[in-house]
mmCIF file of C-alpha atoms and ligand atoms in Angstrom:
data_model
loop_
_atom_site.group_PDB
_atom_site.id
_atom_site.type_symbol
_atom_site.label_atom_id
_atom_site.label_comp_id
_atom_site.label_asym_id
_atom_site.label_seq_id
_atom_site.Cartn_x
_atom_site.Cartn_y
_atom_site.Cartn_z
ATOM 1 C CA UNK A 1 -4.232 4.332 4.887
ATOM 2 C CA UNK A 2 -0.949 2.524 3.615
ATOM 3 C CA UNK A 3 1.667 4.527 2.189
ATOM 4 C CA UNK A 4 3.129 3.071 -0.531
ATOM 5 C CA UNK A 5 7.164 4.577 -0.550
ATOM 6 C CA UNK A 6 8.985 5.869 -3.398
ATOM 7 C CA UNK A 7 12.550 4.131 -4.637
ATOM 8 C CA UNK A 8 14.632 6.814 -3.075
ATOM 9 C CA UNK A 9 12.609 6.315 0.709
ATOM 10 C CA UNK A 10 13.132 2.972 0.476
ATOM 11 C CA UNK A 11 16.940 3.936 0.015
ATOM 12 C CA UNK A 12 16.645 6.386 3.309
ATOM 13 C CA UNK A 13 15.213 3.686 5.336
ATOM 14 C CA UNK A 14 17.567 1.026 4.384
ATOM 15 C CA UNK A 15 20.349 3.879 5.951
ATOM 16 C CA UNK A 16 17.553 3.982 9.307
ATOM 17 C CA UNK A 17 17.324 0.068 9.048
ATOM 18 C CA UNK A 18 21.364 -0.035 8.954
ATOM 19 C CA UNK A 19 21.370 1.711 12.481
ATOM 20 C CA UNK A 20 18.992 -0.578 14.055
ATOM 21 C CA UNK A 21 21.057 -3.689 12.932
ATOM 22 C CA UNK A 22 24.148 -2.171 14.270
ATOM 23 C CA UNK A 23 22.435 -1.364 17.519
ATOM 24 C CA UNK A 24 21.399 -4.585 17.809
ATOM 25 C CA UNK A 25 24.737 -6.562 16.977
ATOM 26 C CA UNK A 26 26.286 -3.929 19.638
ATOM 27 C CA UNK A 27 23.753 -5.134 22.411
ATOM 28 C CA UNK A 28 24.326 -8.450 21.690
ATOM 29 C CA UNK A 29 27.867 -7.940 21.784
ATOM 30 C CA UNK A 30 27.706 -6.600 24.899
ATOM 31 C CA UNK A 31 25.087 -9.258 26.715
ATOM 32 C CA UNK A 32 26.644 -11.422 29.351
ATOM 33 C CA UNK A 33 26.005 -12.471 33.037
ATOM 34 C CA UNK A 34 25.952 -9.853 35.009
ATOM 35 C CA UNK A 35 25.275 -6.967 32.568
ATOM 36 C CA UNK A 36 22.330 -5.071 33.424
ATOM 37 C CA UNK A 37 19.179 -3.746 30.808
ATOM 38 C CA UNK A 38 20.701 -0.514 31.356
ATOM 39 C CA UNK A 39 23.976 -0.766 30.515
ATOM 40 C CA UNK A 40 22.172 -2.709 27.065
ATOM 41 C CA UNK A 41 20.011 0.590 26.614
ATOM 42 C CA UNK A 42 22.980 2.546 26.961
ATOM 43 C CA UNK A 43 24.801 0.517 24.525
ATOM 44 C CA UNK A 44 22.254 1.134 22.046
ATOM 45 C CA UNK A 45 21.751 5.000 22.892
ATOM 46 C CA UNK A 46 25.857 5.423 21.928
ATOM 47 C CA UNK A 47 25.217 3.429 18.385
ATOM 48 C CA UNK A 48 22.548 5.823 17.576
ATOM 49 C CA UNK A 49 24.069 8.726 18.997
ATOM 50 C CA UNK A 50 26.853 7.925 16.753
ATOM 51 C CA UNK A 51 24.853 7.376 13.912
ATOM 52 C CA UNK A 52 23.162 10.714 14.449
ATOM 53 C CA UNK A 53 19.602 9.075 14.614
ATOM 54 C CA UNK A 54 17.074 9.565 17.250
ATOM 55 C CA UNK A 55 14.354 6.667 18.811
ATOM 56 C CA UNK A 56 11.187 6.267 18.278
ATOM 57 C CA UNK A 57 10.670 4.219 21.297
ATOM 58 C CA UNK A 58 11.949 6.803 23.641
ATOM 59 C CA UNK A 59 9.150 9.142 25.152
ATOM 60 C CA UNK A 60 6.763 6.698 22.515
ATOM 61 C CA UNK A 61 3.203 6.328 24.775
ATOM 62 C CA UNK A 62 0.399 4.644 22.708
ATOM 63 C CA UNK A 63 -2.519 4.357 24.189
ATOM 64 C CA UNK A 64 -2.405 1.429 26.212
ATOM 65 C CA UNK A 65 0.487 2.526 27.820
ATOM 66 C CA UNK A 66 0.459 5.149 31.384
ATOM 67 C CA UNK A 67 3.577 6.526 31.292
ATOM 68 C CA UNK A 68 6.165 7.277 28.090
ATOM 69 C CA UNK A 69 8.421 4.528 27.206
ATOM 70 C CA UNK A 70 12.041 5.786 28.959
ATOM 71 C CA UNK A 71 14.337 3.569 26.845
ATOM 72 C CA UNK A 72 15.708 3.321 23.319
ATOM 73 C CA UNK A 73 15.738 -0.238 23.261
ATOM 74 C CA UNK A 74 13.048 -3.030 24.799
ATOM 75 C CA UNK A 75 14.270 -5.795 27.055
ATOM 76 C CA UNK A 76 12.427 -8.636 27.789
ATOM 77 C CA UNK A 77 13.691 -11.549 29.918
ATOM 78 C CA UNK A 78 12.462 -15.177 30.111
ATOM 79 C CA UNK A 79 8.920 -14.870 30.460
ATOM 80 C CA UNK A 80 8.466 -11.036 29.393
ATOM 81 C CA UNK A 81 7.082 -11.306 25.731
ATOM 82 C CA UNK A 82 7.980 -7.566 24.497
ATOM 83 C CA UNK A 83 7.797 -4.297 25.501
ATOM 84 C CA UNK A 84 10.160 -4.793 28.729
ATOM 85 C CA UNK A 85 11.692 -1.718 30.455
ATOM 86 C CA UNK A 86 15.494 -1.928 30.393
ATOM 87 C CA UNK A 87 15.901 -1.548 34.003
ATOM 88 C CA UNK A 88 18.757 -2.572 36.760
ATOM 89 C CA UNK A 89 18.609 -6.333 36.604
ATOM 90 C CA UNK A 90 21.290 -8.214 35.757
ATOM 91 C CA UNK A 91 21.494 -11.395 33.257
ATOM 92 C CA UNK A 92 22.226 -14.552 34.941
ATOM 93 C CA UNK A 93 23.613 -17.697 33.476
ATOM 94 C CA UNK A 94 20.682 -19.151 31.017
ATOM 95 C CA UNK A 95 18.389 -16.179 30.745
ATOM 96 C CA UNK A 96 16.306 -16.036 27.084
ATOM 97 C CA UNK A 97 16.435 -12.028 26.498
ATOM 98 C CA UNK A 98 14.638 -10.235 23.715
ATOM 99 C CA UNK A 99 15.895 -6.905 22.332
ATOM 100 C CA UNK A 100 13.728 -4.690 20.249
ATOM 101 C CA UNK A 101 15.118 -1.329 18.569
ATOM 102 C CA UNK A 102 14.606 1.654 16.578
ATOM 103 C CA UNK A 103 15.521 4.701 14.967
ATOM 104 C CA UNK A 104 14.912 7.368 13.031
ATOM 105 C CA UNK A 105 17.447 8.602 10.422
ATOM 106 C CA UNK A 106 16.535 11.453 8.263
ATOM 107 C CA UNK A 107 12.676 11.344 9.016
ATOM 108 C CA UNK A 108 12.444 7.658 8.477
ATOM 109 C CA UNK A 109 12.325 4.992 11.185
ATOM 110 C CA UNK A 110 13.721 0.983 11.312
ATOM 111 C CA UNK A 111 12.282 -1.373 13.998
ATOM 112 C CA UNK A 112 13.982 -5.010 14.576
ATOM 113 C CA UNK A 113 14.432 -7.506 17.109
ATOM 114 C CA UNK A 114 16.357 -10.223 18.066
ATOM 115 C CA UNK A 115 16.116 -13.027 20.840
ATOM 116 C CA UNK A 116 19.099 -15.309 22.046
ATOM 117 C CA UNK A 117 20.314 -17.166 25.260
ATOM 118 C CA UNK A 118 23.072 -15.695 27.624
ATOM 119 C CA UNK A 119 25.351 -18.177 29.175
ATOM 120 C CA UNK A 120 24.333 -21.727 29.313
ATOM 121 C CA UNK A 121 21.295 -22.160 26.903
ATOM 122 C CA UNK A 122 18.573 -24.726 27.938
ATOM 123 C CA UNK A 123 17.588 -26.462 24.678
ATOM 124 C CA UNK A 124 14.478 -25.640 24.743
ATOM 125 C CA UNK A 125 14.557 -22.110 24.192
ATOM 126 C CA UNK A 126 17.511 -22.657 21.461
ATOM 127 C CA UNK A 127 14.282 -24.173 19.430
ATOM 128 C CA UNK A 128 12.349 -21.250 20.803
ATOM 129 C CA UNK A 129 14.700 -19.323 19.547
ATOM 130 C CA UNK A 130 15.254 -20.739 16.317
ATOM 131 C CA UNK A 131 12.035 -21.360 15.290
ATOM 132 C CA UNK A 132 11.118 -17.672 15.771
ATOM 133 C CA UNK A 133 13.879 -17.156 14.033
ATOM 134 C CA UNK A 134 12.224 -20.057 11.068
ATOM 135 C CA UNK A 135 9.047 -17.974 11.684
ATOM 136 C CA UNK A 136 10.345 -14.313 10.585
ATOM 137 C CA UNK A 137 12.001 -15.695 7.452
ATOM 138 C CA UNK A 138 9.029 -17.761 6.134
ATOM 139 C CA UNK A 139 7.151 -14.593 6.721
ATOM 140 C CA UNK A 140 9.759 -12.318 4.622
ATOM 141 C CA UNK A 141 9.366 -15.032 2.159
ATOM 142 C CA UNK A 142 5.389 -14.575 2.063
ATOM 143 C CA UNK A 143 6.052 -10.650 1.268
ATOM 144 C CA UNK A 144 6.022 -10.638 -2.109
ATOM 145 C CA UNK A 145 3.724 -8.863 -4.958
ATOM 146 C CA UNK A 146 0.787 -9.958 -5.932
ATOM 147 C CA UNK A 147 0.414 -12.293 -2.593
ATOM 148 C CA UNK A 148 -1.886 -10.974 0.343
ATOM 149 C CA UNK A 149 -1.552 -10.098 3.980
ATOM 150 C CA UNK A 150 -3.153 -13.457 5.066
ATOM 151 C CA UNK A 151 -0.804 -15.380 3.111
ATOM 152 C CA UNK A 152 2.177 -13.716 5.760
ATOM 153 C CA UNK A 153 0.130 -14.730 9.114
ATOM 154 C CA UNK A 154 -0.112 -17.639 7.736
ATOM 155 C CA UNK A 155 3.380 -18.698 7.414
ATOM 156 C CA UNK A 156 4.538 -17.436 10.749
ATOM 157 C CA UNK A 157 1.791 -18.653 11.943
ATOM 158 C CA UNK A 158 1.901 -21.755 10.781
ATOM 159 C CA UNK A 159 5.515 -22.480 11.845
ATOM 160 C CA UNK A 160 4.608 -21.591 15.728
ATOM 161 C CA UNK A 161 1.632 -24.076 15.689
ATOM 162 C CA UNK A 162 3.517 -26.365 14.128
ATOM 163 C CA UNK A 163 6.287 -25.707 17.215
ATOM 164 C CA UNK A 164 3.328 -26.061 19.326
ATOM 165 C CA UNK A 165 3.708 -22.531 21.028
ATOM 166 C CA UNK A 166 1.146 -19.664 21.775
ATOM 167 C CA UNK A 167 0.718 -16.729 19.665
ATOM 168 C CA UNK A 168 -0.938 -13.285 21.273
ATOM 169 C CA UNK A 169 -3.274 -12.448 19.167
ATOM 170 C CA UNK A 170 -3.395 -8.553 20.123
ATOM 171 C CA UNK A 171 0.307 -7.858 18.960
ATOM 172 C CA UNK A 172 2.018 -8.546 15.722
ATOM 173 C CA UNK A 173 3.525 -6.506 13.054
ATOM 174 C CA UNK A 174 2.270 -2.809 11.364
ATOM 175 C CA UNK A 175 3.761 -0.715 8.413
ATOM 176 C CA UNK A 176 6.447 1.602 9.228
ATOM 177 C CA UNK A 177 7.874 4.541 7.105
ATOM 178 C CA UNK A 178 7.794 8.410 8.449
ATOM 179 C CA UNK A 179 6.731 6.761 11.543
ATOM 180 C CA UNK A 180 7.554 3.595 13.598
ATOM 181 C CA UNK A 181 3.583 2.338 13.750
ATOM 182 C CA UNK A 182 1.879 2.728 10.494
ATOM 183 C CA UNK A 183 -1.316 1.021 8.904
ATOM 184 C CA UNK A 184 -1.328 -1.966 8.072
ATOM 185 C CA UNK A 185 -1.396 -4.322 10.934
ATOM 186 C CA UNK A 186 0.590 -7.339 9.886
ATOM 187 C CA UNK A 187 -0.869 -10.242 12.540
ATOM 188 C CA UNK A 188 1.335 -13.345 13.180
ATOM 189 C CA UNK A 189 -1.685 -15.870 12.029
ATOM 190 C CA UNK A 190 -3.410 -15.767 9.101
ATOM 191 C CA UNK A 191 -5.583 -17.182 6.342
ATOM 192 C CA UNK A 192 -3.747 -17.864 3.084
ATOM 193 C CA UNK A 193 -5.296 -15.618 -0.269
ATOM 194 C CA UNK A 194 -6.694 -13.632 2.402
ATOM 195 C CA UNK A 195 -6.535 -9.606 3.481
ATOM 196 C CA UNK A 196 -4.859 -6.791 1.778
ATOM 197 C CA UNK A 197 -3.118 -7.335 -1.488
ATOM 198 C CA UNK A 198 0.688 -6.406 -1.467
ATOM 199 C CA UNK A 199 2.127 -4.148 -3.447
ATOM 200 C CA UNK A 200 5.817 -2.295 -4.455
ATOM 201 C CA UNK A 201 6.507 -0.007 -1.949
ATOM 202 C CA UNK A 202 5.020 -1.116 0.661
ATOM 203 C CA UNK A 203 6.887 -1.461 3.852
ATOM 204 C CA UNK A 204 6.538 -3.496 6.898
ATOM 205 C CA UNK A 205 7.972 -4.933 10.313
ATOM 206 C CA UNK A 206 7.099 -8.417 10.241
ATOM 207 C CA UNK A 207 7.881 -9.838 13.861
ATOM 208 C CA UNK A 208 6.668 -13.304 15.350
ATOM 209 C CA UNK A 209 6.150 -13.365 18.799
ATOM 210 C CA UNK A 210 6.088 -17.035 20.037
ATOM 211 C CA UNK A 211 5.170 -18.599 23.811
ATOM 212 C CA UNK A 212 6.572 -21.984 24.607
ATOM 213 C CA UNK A 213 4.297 -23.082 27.235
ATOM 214 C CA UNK A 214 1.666 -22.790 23.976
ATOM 215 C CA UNK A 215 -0.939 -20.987 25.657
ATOM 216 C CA UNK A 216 -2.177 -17.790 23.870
ATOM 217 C CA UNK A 217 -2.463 -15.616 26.969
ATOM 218 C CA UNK A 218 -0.566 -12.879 28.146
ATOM 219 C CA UNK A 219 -0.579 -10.352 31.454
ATOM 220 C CA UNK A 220 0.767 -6.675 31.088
ATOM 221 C CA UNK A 221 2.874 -6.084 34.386
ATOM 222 C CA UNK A 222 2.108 -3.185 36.784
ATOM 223 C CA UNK A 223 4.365 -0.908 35.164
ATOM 224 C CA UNK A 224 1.739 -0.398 32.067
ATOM 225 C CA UNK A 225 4.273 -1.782 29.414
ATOM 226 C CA UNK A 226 5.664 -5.544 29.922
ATOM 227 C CA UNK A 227 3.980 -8.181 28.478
ATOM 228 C CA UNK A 228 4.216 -11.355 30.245
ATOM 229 C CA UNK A 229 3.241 -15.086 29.749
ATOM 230 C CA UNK A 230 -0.106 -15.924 31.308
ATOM 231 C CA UNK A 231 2.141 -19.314 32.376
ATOM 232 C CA UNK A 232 5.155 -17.990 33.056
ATOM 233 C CA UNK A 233 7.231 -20.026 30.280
ATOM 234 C CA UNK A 234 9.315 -18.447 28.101
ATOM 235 C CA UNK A 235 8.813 -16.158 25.400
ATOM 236 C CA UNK A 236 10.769 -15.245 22.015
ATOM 237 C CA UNK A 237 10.400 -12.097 19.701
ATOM 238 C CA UNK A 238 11.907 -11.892 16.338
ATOM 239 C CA UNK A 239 11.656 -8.533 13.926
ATOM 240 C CA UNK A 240 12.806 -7.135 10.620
ATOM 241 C CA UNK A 241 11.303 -4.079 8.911
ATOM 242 C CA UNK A 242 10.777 -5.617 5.184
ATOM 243 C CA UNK A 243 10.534 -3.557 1.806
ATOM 244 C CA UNK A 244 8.162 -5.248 -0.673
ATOM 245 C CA UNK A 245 8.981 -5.265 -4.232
ATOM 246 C CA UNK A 246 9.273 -6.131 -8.170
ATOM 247 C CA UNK A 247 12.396 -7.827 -7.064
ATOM 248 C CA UNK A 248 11.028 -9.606 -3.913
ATOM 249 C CA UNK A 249 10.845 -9.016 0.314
ATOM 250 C CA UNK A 250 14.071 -6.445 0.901
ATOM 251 C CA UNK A 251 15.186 -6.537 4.379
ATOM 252 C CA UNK A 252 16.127 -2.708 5.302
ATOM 253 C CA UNK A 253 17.131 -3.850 9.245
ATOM 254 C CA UNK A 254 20.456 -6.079 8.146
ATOM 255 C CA UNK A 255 23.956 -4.605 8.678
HETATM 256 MG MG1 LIG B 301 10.201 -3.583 17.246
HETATM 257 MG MG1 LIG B 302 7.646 -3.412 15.424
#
């Protein structure tokens, strides 16, 4: 079933989505060579300890998963695609990292993500990067009333073919609200005029997930949670959670 929020929770998650972009900036802030996933994770615990919001990644286990996710933030290097463990590595000159985050403020959750390069980009994953980036905005621009579900997959979409990359099928975007994974999926490919209709209220994390080698396939690493190009290139993730309204797509995940 989709919720459809009220005014005043769209107001309380803009305060959860304010947490999650201050997390973020903070991890990015603190990203360099020789910083490990942990000390990232443990910049993001402070921000929403601070904040006074919990995580709704911590202790999360959906059903794929074997064991409960112990971090507050996901950390996914090079080829990782999402879902990484923040663990003891350390960044090296050139990595592409992905950070996913969320919290929960009052009873309502934010989810967002960011990708960039640390040190010495290669070029190729600055257009990784920034057509992810290209991706998520056309797909904020697609979430408007009185358009359709389809018409959203189909803009990411569309800009990652375009790019030439992969995109996973099996993972995309879902409505958030009182919790972090909420119906309805939002896939990152789509047919235009398509799939649910949109409507005020409605709130979603849109978040292309794009694979540069431009295969579609993916492995989940022995620990249960990382996903990981089937080619080993490189992988960016890009995620806002995304109010629909009267007065257009409202991002609730910006500072
Ligand atoms: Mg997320
Ligand atoms: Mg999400």
């Amino acid at each position: 079933m989709v919720e459809i929020k009220t005014d005043a929770a769209l107001e309380a998650m803009r305060e959860a989505g304010r947490v999650v972009a201050k997390a973020l900036e903070a991890v990015r802030g603190v990203a360099a060579v020789g910083v490990s996933l942990r000390e990232l994770d443990e910049t993001a615990r402070e921000v929403l300890r601070a904040a006074g919001a919990s995580s709704p990644f911590l202790g999360y286990r959906p059903h794929f998963a074997p064991t409960p996710f112990p971090a507050v933030i996901c950390a996914s290097v090079n080829d990782a695609i999402v879902h990484g463990i923040p663990d003891g590595y350390r960044l090296r000159d050139g990595d592409l990292l992905s950070v996913d985050c969320g919290a929960m403020l009052d009873g309502w959750a934010g989810d967002a993500a960011v990708s960039f390069t640390v040190g010495t980009p290669r070029p190729d994953d600055q257009r990784l990067v920034e057509t992810t980036r290209r991706a998520l905005e056309a797909g904020i621009a697609a979430a408007v009333v009185g358009a359709r579900m389809g018409d959203i997959g189909h803009a990411i979409g569309s800009v990652g073919r375009a790019a030439g990359y992969g995109i996973p099928a099996d993972f995309g975007g879902h409505g958030i609200g009182r919790r972090m994974h909420e119906d309805p999926p939002v896939p990152n490919e789509g047919r235009p005029g398509r799939g649910l209709p949109l409507r005020h209220g409605m709130v979603i994390a849109i978040e292309p997930m794009f694979l540069a080698g431009g295969s579609d396939a993916y492995l989940t690493d022995p620990d249960g949670w990382t996903l990981r190009t089937a080619d080993r290139g490189r992988a960016a993730h890009s995620e806002h959670t995304v109010a629909i309204t009267d007065d257009g797509p409202r991002v609730l995940t910006l500072p």
